[in-house]
PDB file of C-alpha atoms in Angstrom:
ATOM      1  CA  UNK A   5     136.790  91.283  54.828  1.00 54.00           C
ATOM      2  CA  UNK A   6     136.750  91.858  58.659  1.00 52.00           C
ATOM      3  CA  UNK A   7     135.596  95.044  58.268  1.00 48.00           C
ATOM      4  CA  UNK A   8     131.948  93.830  55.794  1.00 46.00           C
ATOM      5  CA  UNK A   9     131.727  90.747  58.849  1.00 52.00           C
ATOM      6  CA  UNK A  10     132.074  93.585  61.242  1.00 47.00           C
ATOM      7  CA  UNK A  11     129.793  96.265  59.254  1.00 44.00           C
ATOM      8  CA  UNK A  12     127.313  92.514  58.827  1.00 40.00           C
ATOM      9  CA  UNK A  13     127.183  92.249  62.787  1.00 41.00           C
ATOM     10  CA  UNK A  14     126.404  95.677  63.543  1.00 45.00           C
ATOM     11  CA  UNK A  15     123.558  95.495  61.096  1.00 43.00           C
ATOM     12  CA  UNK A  16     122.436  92.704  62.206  1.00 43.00           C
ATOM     13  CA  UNK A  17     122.406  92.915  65.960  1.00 44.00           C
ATOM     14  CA  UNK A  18     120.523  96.465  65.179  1.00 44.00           C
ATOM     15  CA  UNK A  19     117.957  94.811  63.856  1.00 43.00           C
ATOM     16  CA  UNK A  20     117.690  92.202  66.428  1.00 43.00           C
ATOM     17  CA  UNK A  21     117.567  95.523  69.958  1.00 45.00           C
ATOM     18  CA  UNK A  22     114.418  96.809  67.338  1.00 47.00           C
ATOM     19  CA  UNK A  23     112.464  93.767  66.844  1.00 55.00           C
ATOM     20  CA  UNK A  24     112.244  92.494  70.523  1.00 86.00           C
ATOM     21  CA  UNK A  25     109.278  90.870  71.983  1.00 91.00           C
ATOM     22  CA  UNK A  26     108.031  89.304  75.692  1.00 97.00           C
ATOM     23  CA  UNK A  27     105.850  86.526  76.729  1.00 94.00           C
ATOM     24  CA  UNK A  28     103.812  86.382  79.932  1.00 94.00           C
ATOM     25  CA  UNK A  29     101.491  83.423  80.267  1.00 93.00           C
ATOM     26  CA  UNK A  30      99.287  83.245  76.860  1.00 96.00           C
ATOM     27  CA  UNK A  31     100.483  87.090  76.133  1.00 98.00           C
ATOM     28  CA  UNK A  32     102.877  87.729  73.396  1.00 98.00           C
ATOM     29  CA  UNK A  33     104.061  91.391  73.619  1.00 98.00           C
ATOM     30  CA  UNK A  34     105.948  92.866  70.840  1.00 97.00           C
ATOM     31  CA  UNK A  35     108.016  95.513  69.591  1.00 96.00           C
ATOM     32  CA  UNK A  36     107.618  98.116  72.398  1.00 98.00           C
ATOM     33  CA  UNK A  37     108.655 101.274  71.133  1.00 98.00           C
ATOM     34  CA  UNK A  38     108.349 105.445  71.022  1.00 98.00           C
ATOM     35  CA  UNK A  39     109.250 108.087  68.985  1.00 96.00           C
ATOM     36  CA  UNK A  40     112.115 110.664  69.799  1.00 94.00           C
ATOM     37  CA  UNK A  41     110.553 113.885  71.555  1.00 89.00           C
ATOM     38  CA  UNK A  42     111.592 117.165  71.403  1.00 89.00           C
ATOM     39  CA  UNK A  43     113.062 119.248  73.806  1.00 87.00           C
ATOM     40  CA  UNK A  44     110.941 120.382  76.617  1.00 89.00           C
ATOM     41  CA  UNK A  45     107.784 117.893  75.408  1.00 92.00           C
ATOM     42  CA  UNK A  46     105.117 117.133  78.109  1.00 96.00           C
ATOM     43  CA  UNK A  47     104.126 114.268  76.529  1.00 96.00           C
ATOM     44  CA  UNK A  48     105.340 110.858  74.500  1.00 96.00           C
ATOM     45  CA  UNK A  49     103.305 107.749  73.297  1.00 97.00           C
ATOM     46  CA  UNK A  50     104.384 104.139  73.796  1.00 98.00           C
ATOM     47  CA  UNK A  51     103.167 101.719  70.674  1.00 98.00           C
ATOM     48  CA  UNK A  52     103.250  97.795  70.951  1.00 98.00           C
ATOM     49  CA  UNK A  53     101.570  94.727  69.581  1.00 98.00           C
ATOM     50  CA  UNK A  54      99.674  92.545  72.126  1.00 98.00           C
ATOM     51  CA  UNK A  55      99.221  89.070  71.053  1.00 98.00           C
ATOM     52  CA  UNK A  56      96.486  86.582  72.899  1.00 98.00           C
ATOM     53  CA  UNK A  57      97.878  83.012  71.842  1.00 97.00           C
ATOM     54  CA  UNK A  58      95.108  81.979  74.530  1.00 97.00           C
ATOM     55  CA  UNK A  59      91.591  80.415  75.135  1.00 97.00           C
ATOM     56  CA  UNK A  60      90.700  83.536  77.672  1.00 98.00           C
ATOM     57  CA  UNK A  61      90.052  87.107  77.230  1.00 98.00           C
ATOM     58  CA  UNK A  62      92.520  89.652  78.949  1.00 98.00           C
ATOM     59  CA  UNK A  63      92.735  93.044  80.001  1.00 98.00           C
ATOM     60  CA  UNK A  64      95.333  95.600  79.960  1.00 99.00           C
ATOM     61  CA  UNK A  65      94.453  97.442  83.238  1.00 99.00           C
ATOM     62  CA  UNK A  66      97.449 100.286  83.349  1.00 99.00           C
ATOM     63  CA  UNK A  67     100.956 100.813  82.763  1.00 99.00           C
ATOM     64  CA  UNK A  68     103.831 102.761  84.274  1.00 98.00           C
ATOM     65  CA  UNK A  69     107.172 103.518  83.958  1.00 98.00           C
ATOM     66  CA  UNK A  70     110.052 105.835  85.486  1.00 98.00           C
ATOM     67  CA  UNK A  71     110.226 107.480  82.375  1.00 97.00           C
ATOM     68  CA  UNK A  72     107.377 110.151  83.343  1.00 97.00           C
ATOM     69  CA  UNK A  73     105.614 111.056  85.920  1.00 98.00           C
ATOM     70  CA  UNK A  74     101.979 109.005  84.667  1.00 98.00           C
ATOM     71  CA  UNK A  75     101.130 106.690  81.540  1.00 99.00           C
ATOM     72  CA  UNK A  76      97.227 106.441  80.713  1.00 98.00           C
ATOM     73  CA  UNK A  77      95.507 104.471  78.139  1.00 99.00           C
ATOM     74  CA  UNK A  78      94.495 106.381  75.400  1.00 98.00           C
ATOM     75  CA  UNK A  79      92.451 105.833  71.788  1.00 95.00           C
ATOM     76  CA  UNK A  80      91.484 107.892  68.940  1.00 89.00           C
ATOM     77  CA  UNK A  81      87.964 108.349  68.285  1.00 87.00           C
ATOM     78  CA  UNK A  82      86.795 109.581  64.802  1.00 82.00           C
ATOM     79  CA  UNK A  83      83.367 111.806  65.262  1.00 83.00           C
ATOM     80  CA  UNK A  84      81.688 114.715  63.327  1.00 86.00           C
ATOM     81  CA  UNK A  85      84.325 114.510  60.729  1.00 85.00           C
ATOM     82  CA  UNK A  86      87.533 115.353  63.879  1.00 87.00           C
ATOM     83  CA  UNK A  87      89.647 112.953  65.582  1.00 86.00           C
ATOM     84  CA  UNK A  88      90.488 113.403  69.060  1.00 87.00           C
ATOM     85  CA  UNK A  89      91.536 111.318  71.648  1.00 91.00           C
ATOM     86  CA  UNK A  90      90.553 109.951  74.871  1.00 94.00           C
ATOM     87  CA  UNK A  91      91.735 107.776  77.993  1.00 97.00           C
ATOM     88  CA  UNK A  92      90.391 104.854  78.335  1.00 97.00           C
ATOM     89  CA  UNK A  93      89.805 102.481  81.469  1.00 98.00           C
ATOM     90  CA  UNK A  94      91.194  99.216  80.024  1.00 98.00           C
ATOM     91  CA  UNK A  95      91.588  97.275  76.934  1.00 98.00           C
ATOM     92  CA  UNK A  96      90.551  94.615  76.059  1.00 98.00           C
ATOM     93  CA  UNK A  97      93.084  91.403  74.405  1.00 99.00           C
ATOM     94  CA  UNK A  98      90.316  89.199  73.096  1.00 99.00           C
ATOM     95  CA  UNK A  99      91.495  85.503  73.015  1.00 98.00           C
ATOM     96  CA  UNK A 100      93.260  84.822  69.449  1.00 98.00           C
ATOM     97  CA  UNK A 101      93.337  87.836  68.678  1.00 98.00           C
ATOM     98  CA  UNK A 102      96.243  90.801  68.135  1.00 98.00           C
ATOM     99  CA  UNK A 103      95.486  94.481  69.501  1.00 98.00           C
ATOM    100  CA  UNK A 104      97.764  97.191  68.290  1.00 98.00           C
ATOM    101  CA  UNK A 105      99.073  99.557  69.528  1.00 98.00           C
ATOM    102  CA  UNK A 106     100.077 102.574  67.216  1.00 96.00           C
ATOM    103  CA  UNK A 107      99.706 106.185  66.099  1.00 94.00           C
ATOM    104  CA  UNK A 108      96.550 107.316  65.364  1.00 91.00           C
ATOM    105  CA  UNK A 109      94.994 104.453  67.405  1.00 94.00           C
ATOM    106  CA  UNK A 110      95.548 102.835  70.520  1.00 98.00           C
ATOM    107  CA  UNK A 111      98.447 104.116  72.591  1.00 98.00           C
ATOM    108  CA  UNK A 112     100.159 104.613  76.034  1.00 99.00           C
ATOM    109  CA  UNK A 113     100.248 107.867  76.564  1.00 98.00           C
ATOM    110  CA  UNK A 114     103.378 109.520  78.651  1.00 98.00           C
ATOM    111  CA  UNK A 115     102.472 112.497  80.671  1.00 98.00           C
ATOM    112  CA  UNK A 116     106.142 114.767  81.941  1.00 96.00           C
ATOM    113  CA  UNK A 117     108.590 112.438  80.796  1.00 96.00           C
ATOM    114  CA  UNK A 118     112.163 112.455  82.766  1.00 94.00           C
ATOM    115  CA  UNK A 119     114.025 113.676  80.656  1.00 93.00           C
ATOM    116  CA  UNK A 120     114.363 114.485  75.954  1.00 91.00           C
ATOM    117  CA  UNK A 121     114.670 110.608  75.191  1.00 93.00           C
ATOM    118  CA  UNK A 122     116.632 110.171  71.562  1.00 94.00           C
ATOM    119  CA  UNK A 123     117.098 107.202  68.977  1.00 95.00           C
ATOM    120  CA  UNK A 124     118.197 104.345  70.226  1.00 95.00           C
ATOM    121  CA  UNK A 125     117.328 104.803  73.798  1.00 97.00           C
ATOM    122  CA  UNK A 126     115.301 102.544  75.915  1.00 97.00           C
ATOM    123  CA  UNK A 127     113.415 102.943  79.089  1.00 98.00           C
ATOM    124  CA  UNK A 128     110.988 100.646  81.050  1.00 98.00           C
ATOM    125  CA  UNK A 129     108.012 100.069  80.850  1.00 99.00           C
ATOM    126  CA  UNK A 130     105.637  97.865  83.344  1.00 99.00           C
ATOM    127  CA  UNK A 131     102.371  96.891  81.609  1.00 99.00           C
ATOM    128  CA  UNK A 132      99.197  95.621  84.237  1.00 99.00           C
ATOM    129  CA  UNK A 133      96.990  93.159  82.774  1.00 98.00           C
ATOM    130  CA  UNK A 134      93.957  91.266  84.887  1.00 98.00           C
ATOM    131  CA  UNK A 135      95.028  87.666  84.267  1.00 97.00           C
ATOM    132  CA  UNK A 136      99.060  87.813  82.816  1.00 97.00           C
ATOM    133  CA  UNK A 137      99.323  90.318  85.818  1.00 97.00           C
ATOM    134  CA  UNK A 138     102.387  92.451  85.732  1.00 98.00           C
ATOM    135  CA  UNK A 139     104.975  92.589  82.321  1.00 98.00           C
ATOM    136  CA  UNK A 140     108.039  94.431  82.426  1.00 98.00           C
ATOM    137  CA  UNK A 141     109.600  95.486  78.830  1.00 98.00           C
ATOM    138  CA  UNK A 142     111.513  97.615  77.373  1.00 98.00           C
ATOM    139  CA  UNK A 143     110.648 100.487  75.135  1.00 98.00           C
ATOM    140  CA  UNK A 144     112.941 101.147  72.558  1.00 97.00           C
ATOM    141  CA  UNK A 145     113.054 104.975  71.260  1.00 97.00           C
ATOM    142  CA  UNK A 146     113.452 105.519  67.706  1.00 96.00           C
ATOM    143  CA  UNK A 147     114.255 108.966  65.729  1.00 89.00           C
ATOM    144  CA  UNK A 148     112.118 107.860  62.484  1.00 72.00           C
ATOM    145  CA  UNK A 149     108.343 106.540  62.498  1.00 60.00           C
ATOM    146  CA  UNK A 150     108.593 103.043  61.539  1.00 54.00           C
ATOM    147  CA  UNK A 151     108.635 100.459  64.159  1.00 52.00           C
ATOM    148  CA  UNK A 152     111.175  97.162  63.294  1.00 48.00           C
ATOM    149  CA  UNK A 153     110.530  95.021  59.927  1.00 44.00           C
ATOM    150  CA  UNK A 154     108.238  92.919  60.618  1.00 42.00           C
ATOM    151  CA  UNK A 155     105.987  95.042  62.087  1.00 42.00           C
ATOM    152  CA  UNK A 156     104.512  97.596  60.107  1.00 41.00           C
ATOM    153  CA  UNK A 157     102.154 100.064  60.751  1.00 38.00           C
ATOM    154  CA  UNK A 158     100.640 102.777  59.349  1.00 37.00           C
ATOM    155  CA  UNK A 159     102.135 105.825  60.721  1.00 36.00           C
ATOM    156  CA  UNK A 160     101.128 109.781  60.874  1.00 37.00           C
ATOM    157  CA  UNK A 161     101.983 112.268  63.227  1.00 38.00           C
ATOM    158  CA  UNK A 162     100.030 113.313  66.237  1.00 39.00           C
ATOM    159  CA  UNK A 163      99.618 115.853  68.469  1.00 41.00           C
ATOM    160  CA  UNK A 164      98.756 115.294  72.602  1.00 40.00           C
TER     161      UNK A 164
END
């Protein structure tokens, strides 16, 4: 019996480090998280939901974090048939509205990281917004490509 309570826990507090989440001001920020790299990758991508629970537009200005050497804002823009991707200025949280963050869409891309990070890893992450100003959270690094229940996304490899 102690050892299914035990087994129970572990589960359970598992689930709860996946599915974490941040407020600042009207900002709800959840679920920040990245995929395992390889060895000797120059490049990761940081996915997150960004809730606006206000009456105000905001603006996600930039974002950095120890964890490499430069984070940009990037997007994926479908034209002639090709997706690519490109870094953009800022983006924009309309008021009641959600803006996700995921593969094959909006992302924080990680230029050098430190070091290979692996599942179940976490590293910080400082996200610059015009009016919530600055958010520190925690990315959590996962081996497979599904972020926590709750928040599912559709997910397909990239390359950067």
């Amino acid at each position: 019996m102690k050892l299914l309570q035990s087994l129970l826990l572990s589960v359970f507090f598992s689930l709860s480090a996946l599915a974490h989440h941040y407020e600042a001001g009207d900002l709800h920020i959840g679920h920040p998280w990245s995929r395992e790299t390889p060895p000797n990758a120059q490049t990761a991508a940081a996915y997150l939901t960004i809730d606006n629970r206000g009456q105000q537009d905001d603006r996600l200005l930039s974002a950095e974090t120890p964890a490499a050497a430069r984070v940009e804002l990037h997007e994926h823009v479908h034209k002639d048939g090709l997706m690519s991707m490109q870094q953009v200025a800022e983006v924009r949280i309309p008021a009641g509205e959600e803006v996700k963050f995921a593969p094959n869409g909006l992302h924080l891309m990680l230029f050098s990281p430190s070091k290979h990070y692996q599942d179940g890893e976490r590293f910080p992450l400082t996200l610059q917004f015009a009016r919530a100003g600055k958010v520190e959270v925690e990315v959590v690094v996962q081996k497979n490509a599904s972020p926590a229940k709750g928040h599912e996304h559709e997910h397909h490899e990239h390359e950067h």
